[in-house]
Coordinates of C-alpha atoms in Angstrom, one line a residue:
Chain A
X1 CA 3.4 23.7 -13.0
X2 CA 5.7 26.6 -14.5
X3 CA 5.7 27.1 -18.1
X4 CA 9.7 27.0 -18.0
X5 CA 11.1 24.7 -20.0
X6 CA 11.7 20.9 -18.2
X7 CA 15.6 20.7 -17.3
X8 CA 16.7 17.5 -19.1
X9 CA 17.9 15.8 -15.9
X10 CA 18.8 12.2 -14.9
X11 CA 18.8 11.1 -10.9
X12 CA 21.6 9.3 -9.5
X13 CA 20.2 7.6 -6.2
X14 CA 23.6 6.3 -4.6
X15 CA 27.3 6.9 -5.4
X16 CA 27.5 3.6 -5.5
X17 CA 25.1 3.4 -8.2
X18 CA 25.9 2.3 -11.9
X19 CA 22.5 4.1 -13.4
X20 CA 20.8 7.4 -13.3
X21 CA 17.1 7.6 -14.0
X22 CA 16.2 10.2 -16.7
X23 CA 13.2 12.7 -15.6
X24 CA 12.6 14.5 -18.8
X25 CA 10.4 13.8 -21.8
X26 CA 11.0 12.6 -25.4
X27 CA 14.9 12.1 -24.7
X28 CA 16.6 11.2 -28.1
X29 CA 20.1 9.9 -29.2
X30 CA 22.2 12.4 -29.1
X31 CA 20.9 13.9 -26.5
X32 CA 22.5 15.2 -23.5
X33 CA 21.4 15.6 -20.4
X34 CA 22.3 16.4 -16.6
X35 CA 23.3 14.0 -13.9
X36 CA 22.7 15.0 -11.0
X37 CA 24.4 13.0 -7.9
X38 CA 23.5 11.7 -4.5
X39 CA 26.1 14.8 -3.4
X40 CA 24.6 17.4 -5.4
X41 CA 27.4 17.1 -8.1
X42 CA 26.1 17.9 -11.7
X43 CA 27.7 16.8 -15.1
X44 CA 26.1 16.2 -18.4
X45 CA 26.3 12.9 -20.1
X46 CA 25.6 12.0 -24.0
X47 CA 22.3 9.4 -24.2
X48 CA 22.9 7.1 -27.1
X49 CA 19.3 6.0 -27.6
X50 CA 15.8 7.1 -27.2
X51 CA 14.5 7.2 -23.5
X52 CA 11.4 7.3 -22.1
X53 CA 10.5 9.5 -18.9
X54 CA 11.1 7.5 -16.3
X55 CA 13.8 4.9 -17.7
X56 CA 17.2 4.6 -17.0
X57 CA 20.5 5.3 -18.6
X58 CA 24.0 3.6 -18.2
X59 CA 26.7 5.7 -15.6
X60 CA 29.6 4.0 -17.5
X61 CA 30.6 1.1 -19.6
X62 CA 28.6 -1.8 -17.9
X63 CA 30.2 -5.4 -19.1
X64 CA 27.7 -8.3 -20.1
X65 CA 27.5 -10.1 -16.9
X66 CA 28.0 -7.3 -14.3
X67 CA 25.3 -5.9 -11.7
X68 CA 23.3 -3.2 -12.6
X69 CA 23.1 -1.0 -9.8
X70 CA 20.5 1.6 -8.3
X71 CA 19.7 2.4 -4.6
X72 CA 23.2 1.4 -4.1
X73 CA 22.2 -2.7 -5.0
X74 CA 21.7 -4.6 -7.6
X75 CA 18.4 -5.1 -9.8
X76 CA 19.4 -7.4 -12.2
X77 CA 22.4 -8.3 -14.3
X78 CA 23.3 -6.9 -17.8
X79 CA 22.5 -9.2 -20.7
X80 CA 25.0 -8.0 -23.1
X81 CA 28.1 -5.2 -22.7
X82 CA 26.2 -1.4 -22.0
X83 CA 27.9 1.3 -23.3
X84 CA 27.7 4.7 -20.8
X85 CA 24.8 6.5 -22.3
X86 CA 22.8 3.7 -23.5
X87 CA 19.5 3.1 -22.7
X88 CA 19.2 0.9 -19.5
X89 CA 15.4 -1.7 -19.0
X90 CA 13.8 -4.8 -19.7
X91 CA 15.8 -5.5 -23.4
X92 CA 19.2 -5.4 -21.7
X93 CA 18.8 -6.6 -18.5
X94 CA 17.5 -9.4 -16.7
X95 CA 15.8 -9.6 -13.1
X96 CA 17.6 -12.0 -10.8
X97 CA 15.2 -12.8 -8.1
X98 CA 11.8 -14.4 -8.6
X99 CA 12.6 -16.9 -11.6
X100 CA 12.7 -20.5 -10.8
X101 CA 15.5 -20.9 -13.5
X102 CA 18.3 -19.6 -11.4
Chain B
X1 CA 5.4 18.5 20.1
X2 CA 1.8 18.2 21.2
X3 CA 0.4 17.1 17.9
X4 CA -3.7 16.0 17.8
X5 CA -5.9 14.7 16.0
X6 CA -10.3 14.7 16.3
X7 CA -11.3 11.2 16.4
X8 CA -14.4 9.1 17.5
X9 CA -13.6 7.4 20.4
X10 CA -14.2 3.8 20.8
X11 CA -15.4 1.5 24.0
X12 CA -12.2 0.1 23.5
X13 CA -10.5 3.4 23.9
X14 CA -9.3 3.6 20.5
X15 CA -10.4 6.8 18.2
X16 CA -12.0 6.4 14.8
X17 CA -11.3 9.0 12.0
X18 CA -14.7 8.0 10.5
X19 CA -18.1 7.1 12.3
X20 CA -19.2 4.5 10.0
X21 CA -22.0 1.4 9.8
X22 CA -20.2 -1.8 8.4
X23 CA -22.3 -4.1 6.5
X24 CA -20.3 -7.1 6.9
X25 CA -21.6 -10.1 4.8
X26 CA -20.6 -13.8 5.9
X27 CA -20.1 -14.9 2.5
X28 CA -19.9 -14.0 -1.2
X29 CA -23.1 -15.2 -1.3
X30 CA -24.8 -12.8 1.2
X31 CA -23.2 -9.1 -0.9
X32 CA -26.1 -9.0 -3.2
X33 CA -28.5 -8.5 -0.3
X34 CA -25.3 -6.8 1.8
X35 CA -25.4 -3.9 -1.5
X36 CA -29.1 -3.5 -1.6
X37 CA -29.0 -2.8 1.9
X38 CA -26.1 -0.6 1.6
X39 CA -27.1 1.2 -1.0
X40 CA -30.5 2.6 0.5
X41 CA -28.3 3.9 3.9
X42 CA -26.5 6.5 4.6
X43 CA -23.8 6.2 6.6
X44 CA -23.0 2.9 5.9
X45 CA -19.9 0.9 4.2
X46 CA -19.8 -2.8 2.9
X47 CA -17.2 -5.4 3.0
X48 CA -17.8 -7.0 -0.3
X49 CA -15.4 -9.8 -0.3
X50 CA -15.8 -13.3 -2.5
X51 CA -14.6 -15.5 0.3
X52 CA -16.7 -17.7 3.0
X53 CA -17.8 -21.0 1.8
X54 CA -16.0 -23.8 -0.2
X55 CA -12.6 -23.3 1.2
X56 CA -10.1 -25.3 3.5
X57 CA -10.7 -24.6 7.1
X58 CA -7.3 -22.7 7.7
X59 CA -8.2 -20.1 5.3
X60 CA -12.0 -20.3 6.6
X61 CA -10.5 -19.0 10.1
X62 CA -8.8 -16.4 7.8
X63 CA -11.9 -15.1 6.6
X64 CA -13.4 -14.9 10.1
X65 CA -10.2 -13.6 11.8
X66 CA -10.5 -11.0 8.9
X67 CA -13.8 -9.6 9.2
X68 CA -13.5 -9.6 13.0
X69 CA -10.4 -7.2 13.1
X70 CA -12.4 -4.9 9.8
X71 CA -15.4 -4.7 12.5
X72 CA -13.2 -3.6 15.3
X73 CA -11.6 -0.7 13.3
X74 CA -12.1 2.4 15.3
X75 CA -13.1 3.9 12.2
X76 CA -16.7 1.4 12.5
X77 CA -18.9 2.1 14.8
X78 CA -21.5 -0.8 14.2
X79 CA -21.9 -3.6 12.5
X80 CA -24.8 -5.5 10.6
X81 CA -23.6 -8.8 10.1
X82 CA -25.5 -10.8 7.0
X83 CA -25.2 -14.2 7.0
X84 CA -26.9 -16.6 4.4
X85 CA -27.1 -19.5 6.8
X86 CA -24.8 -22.4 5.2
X87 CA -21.7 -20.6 5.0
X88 CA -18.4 -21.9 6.0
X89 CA -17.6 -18.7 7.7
X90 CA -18.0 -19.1 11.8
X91 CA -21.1 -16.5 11.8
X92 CA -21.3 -17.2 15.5
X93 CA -17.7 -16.7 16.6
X94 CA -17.7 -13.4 14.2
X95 CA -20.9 -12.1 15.8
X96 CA -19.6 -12.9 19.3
X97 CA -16.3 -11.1 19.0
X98 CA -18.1 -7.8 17.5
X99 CA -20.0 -7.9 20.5
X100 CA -17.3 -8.4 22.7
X101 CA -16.1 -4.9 21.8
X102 CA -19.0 -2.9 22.7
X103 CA -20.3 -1.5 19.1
X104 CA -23.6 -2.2 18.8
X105 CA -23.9 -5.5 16.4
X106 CA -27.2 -6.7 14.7
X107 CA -27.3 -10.2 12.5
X108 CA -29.7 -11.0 9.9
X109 CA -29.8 -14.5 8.0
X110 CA -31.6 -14.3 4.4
X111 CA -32.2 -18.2 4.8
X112 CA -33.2 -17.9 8.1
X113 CA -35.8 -15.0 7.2
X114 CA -37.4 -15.9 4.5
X115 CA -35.1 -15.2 1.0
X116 CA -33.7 -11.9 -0.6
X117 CA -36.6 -9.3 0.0
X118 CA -37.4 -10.1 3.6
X119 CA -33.5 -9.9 4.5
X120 CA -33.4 -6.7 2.6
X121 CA -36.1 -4.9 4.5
X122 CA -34.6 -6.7 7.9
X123 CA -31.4 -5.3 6.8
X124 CA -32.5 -1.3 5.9
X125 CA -34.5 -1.2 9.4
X126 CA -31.2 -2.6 11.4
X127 CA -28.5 -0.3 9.5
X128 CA -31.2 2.4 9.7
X129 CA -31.8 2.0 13.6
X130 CA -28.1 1.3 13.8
X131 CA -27.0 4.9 11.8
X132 CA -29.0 6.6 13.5
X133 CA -27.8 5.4 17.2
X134 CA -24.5 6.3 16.2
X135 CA -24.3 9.3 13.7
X136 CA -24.8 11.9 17.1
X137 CA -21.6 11.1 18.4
X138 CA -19.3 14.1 18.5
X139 CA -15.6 13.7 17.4
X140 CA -13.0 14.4 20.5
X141 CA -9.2 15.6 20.8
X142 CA -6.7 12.3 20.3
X143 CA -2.8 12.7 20.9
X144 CA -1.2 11.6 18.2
X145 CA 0.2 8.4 19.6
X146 CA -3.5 6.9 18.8
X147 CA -2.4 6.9 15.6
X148 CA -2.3 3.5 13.5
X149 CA -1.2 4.8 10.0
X150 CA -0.7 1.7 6.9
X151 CA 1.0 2.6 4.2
X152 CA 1.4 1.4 0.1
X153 CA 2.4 1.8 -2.9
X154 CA 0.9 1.0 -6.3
X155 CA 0.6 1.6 -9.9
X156 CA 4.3 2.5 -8.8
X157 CA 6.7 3.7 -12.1
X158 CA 10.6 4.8 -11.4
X159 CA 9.1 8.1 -9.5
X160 CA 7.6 6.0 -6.9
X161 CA 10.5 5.0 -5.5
X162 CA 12.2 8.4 -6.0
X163 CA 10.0 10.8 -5.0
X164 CA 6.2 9.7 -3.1
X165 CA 7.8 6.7 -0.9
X166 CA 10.6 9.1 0.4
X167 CA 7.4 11.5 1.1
X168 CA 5.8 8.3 3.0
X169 CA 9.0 7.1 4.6
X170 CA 9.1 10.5 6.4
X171 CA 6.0 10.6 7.6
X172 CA 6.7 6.9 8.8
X173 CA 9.7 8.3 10.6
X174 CA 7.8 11.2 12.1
X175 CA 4.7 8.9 13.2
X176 CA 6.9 6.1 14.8
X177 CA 9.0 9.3 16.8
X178 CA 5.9 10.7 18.3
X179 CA 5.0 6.9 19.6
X180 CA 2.4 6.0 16.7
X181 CA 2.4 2.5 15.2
X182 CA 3.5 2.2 11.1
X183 CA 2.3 -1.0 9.3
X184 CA 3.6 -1.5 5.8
X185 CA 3.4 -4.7 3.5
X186 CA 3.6 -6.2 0.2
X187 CA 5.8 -9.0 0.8
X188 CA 6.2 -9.5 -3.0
X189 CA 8.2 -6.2 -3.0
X190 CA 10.5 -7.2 0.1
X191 CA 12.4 -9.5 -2.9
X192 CA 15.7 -8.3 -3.5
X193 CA 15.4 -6.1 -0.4
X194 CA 14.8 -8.0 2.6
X195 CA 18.2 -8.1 3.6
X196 CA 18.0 -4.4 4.1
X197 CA 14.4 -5.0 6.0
X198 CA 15.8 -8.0 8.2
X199 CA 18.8 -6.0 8.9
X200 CA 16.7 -3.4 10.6
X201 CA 14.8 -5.9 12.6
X202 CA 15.0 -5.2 16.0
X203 CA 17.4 -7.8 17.3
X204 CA 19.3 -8.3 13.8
X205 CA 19.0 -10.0 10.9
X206 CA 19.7 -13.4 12.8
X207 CA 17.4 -12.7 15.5
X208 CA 13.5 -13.6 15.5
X209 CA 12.2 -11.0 13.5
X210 CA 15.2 -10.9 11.2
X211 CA 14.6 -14.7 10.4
X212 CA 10.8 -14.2 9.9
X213 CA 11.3 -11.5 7.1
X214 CA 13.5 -13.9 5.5
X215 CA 11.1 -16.5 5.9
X216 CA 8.0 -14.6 4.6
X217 CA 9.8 -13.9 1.1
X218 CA 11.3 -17.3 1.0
X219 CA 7.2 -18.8 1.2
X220 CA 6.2 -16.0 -0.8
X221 CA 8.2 -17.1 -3.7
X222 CA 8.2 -20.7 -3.2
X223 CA 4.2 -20.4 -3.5
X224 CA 4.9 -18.6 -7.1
X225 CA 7.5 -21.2 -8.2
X226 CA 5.0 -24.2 -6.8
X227 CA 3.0 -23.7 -9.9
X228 CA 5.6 -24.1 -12.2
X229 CA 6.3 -20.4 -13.1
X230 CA 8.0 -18.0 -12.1
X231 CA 6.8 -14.0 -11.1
X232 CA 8.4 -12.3 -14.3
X233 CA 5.4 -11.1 -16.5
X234 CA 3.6 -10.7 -13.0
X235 CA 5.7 -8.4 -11.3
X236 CA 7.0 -5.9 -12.1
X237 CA 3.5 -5.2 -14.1
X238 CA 3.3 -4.4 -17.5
X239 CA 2.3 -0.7 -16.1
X240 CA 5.7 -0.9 -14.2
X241 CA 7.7 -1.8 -17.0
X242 CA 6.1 0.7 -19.1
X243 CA 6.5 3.2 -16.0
X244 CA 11.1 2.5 -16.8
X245 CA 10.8 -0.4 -13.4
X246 CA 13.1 -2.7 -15.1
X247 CA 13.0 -6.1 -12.1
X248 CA 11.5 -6.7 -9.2
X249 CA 14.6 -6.0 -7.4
X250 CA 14.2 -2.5 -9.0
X251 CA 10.3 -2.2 -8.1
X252 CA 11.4 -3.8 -4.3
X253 CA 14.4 -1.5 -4.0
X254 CA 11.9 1.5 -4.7
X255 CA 9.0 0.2 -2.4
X256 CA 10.7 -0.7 0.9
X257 CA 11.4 2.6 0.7
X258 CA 8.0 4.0 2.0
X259 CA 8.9 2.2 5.2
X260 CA 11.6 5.0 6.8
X261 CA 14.3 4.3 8.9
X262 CA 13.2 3.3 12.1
X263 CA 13.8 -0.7 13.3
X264 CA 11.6 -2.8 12.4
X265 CA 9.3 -4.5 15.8
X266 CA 7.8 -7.6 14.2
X267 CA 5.8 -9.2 11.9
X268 CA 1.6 -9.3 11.9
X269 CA 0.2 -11.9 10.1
X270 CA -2.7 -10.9 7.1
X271 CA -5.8 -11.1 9.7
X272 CA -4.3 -9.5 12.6
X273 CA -5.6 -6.5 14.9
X274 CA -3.0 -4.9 16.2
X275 CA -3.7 -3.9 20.1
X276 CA -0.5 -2.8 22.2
X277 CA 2.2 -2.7 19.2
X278 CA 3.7 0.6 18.4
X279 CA 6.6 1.9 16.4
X280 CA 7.0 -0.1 12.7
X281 CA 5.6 -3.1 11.9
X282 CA 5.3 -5.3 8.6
X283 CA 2.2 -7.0 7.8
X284 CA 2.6 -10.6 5.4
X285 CA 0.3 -9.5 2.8
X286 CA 0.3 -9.6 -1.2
X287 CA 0.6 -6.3 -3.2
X288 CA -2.5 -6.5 -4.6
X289 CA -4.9 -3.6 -4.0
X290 CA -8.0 -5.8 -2.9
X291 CA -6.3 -7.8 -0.6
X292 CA -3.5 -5.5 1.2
X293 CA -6.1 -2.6 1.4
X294 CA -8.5 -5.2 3.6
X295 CA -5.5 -6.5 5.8
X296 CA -4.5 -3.0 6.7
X297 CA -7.9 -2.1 7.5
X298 CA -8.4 -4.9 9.2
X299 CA -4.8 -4.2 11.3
X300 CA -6.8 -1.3 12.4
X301 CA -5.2 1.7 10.8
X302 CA -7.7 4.7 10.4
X303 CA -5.8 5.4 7.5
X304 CA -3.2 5.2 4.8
X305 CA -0.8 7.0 2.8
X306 CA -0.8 5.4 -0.9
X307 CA 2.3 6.2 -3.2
X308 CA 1.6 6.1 -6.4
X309 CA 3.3 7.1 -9.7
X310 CA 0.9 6.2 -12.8
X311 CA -1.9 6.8 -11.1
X312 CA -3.9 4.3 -8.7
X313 CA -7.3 5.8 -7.8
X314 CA -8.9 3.3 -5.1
X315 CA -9.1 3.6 -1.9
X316 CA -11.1 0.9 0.6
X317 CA -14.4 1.3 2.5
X318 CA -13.8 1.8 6.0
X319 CA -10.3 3.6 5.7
X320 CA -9.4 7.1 3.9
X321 CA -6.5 6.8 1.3
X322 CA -4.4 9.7 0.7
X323 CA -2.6 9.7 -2.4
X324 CA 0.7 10.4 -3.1
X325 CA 1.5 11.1 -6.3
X326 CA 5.7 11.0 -7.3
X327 CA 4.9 11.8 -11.2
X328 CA 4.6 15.1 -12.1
X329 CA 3.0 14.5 -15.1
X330 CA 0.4 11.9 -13.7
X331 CA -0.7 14.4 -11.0
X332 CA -1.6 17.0 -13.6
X333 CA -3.8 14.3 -15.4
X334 CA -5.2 12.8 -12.7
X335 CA -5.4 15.7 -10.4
X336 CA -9.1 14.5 -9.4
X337 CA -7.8 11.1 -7.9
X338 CA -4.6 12.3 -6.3
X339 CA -4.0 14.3 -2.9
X340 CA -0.2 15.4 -2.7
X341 CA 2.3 16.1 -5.4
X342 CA 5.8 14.6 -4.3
X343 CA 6.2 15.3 -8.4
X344 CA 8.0 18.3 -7.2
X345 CA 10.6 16.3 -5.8
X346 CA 11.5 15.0 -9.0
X347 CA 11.4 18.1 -10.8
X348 CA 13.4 20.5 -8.3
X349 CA 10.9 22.6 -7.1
X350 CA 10.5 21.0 -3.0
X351 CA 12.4 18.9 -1.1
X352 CA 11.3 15.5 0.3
X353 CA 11.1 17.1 4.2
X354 CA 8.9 20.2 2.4
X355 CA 6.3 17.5 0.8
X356 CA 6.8 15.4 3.9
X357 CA 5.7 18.2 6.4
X358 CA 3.1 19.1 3.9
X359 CA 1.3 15.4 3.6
X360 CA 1.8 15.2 7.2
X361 CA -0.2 18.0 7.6
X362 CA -2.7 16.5 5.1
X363 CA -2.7 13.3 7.4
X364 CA -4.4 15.3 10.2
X365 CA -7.0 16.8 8.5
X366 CA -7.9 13.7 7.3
X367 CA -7.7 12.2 10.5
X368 CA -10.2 14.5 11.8
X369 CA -12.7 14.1 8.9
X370 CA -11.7 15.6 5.8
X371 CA -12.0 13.7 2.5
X372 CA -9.9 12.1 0.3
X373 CA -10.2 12.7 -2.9
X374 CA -11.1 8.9 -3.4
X375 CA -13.4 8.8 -0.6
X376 CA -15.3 12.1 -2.3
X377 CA -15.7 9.7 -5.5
X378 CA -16.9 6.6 -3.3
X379 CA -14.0 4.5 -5.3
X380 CA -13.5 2.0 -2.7
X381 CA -15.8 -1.0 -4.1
X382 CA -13.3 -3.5 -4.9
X383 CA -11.7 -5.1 -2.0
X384 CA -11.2 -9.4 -1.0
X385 CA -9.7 -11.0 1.5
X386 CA -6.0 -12.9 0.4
X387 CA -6.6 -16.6 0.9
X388 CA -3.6 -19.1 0.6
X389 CA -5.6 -22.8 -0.3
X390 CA -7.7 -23.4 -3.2
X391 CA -11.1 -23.0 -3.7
X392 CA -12.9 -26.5 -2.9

């Protein structure tokens, strides 16, 4: 690996697609970093927590209730309102398949 | 486009990309005797499983279905079957049907011969005798379309499904174009995506194969939920979570990835050969190293592409896995345990067709006898066979 400095860069898998994944490390509030779109569009976007390589960030104002969306479908529902910027996972979300309580 | 591979070639006409001795035991009972043997022969391979005895008899068939097809691999050129003598396991029906496919077969029994150190010495003279029929054989030129290629992921994190399964699901596009046959699995990780699956089955989602996906998730999950719990805090993993894999809608979403493009043929079930299929096939399997590893060795593949993104360093006896690692980071770490770096996808530096072409390439080499970097390291002792009733 180059010794260049790691872009701070967040995937977007689908347009359709309400999350980017952020690929850089130690991420903190405050932060920006650049999202980079299923059509090779770039923009930068203010992360308003502390996100782990790997872990996913809100596109846009996600309401309590609403589908989280990645590959274009939905991996859960949001557990409480997510502003855009805000760190997306298991605290905030919830899975919708494979419960018995549904 | 005239692509070849150097491969042992079978009675059956099938070419192996390894020439190896199986020790097959009948039972968990019969691997103590099955390791010593093992251990003291080159050339050989053991099928340590913890199955055989004790079991209902639809899942004793299983265990015999299962290690028939492992025998008739093209990547096993013999077999030493060891049987302890009061198994469950149809020891006749299994030695018959090894037989049947013209590898030379021996069978010792340790009841039968006297105990632990009389079946040991039985069982070094056969696998000796056995290795040294077959180790002469000279590999010869295979078209491509002899190719049966399984495919996984594990130890997956948000890369997986990013960068190493779009790796896989190229070569899965590639293989099934030049008339090879695809097997993936991991019915666990079809939930939340089998609609996508069934609506690439050939003949719809409301045709035959459509309605089987849907049916293998709908028993998958019933099967978790018939013990009163449900899969979160199974799967996705704690490694997952960890790894930014928030559901297993998320972790499915990622997985089914690794499977391509092309329409989806039909569904194998866990013990099954596969003989005239070609093009992309799912296997009902678990996601479980152990037990997918042995069904797609079993199905016959001489190997498999393995995406991983936190690092999953097994492989399985009789079938070289090639690594694929989508994390950047976790290929520099573990740089002894994986084979390609899709991590450059994620960072910028290749594209998916670059890393595709380039593990594609890998897949030949291996095909014709190099090393993985698992097989190198032995790391291939775990494996079981996936049983559905309890233990009795």
């Amino acid at each position: 690996m180059s010794e260049k400095p790691e872009a701070r860069i967040a995937l977007q898998v689908d347009e359709k697609d309400n999350t980017a994944t952020i690929f850089a490390d130690d991420i903190r509030a405050g932060d920006t970093v650049e999202i980079r779109d299923p059509q090779g569009g770039r923009h930068t976007l203010t992360v308003l927590s502390d996100v782990p390589y790997g872990h996913k960030i809100a596109l846009r104002d996600i309401a309590r209730g609403e589908h989280i969306i990645k590959y274009g479908e939905s991996i859960g529902a949001a557990q409480r309102d997510i502003p855009a910027g805000d760190y997306v996972h298991v605290h905030n979300i919830a899975a919708l398949r494979g419960r018995g309580d549904l | 486009m005239g692509y070849t591979f150097s491969g042992y070639r079978r009675p059956d006409g099938r070419f192996g990309s390894r020439n190896l001795v199986a020790i097959i035991p009948s039972v968990i009972c019969a691997n103590d005797v099955g390791q010593a043997i093992q251990r003291q022969v080159q050339g050989t391979v053991g099928f340590f499983h913890h199955q055989g005895c004790c079991q209902l008899p639809s899942d004793l068939r299983r265990v015999t279905d299962t290690l028939i097809s492992l025998g008739r691999s093209p990547n096993v050129a013999a077999a030493l079957i060891v049987s302890l003598g009061c198994e469950g396991t149809d020891v006749d029906r299994l030695q018959a049907e090894l037989e049947a496919t013209g590898k030379p077969v021996r069978r010792i029994g340790i009841q039968a011969l006297g105990g632990t150190s009389r079946a040991i010495q039985a069982g070094i003279d056969a696998a000796q005798e056995l290795v040294m029929a077959v180790s002469g054989q000279a590999r010869e030129t295979a078209d491509i379309s002899n190719v049966v290629m399984s495919i996984k992921c594990g130890a997956s994190d948000t890369t997986s499904g990013m960068a190493s399964n779009c790796v896989i699901g190229y070569v899965a596009d590639k293989l099934v174009d030049l008339g090879a046959t695809v097997v993936f699995g991991e019915t666990t990780e079809f939930l939340g995506g089998e609609h996508i699956l069934a609506w690439r089955a050939v003949g719809g989602e409301d045709g035959p194969v459509g309605r089987k996906i849907y049916q293998i998730v709908d028993e998958m999950e019933k099967r978790a939920m018939a013990l009163g719990e449900d899969m979160r805090g199974g799967q996705p993993t704690p490694g997952n979570i960890a790894g930014g894999l928030s559901s297993i809608e998320e972790k499915s979403l990622g997985a089914i990835v690794k499977s391509g493009h092309r329409p989806i043929q039909g569904v194998l079930e866990y013990p099954q050969f596969v003989t005239t299929e070609k093009g992309l096939w799912i296997k009902d399997t678990p996601g479980r190293e152990p037990e997918i590893l042995t069904a797609m060795a079993a199905t016959g593949a001489q190997l498999m592409l393995f995406s991983t993104g936190r690092g999953a360093p097994q492989g399985f006896p009789s079938m070289p896995v090639l690594k694929i690692c989508g994390n950047p980071h976790t290929f520099e770490r573990l740089s002894h345990d994986m084979d390609v770096n899709a991590g450059r996808i994620i960072t910028g530096e290749a594209s998916i067709e670059e890393v595709g072409e380039e593990t594609f390439q890998r897949l030949l080499e291996v095909l014709s006898g190099a090393m993985t970097h698992n097989e190198a390291l032995s790391y291939f002792g775990s494996m079981d066979i996936f049983c559905l009733g309890p233990v009795i």
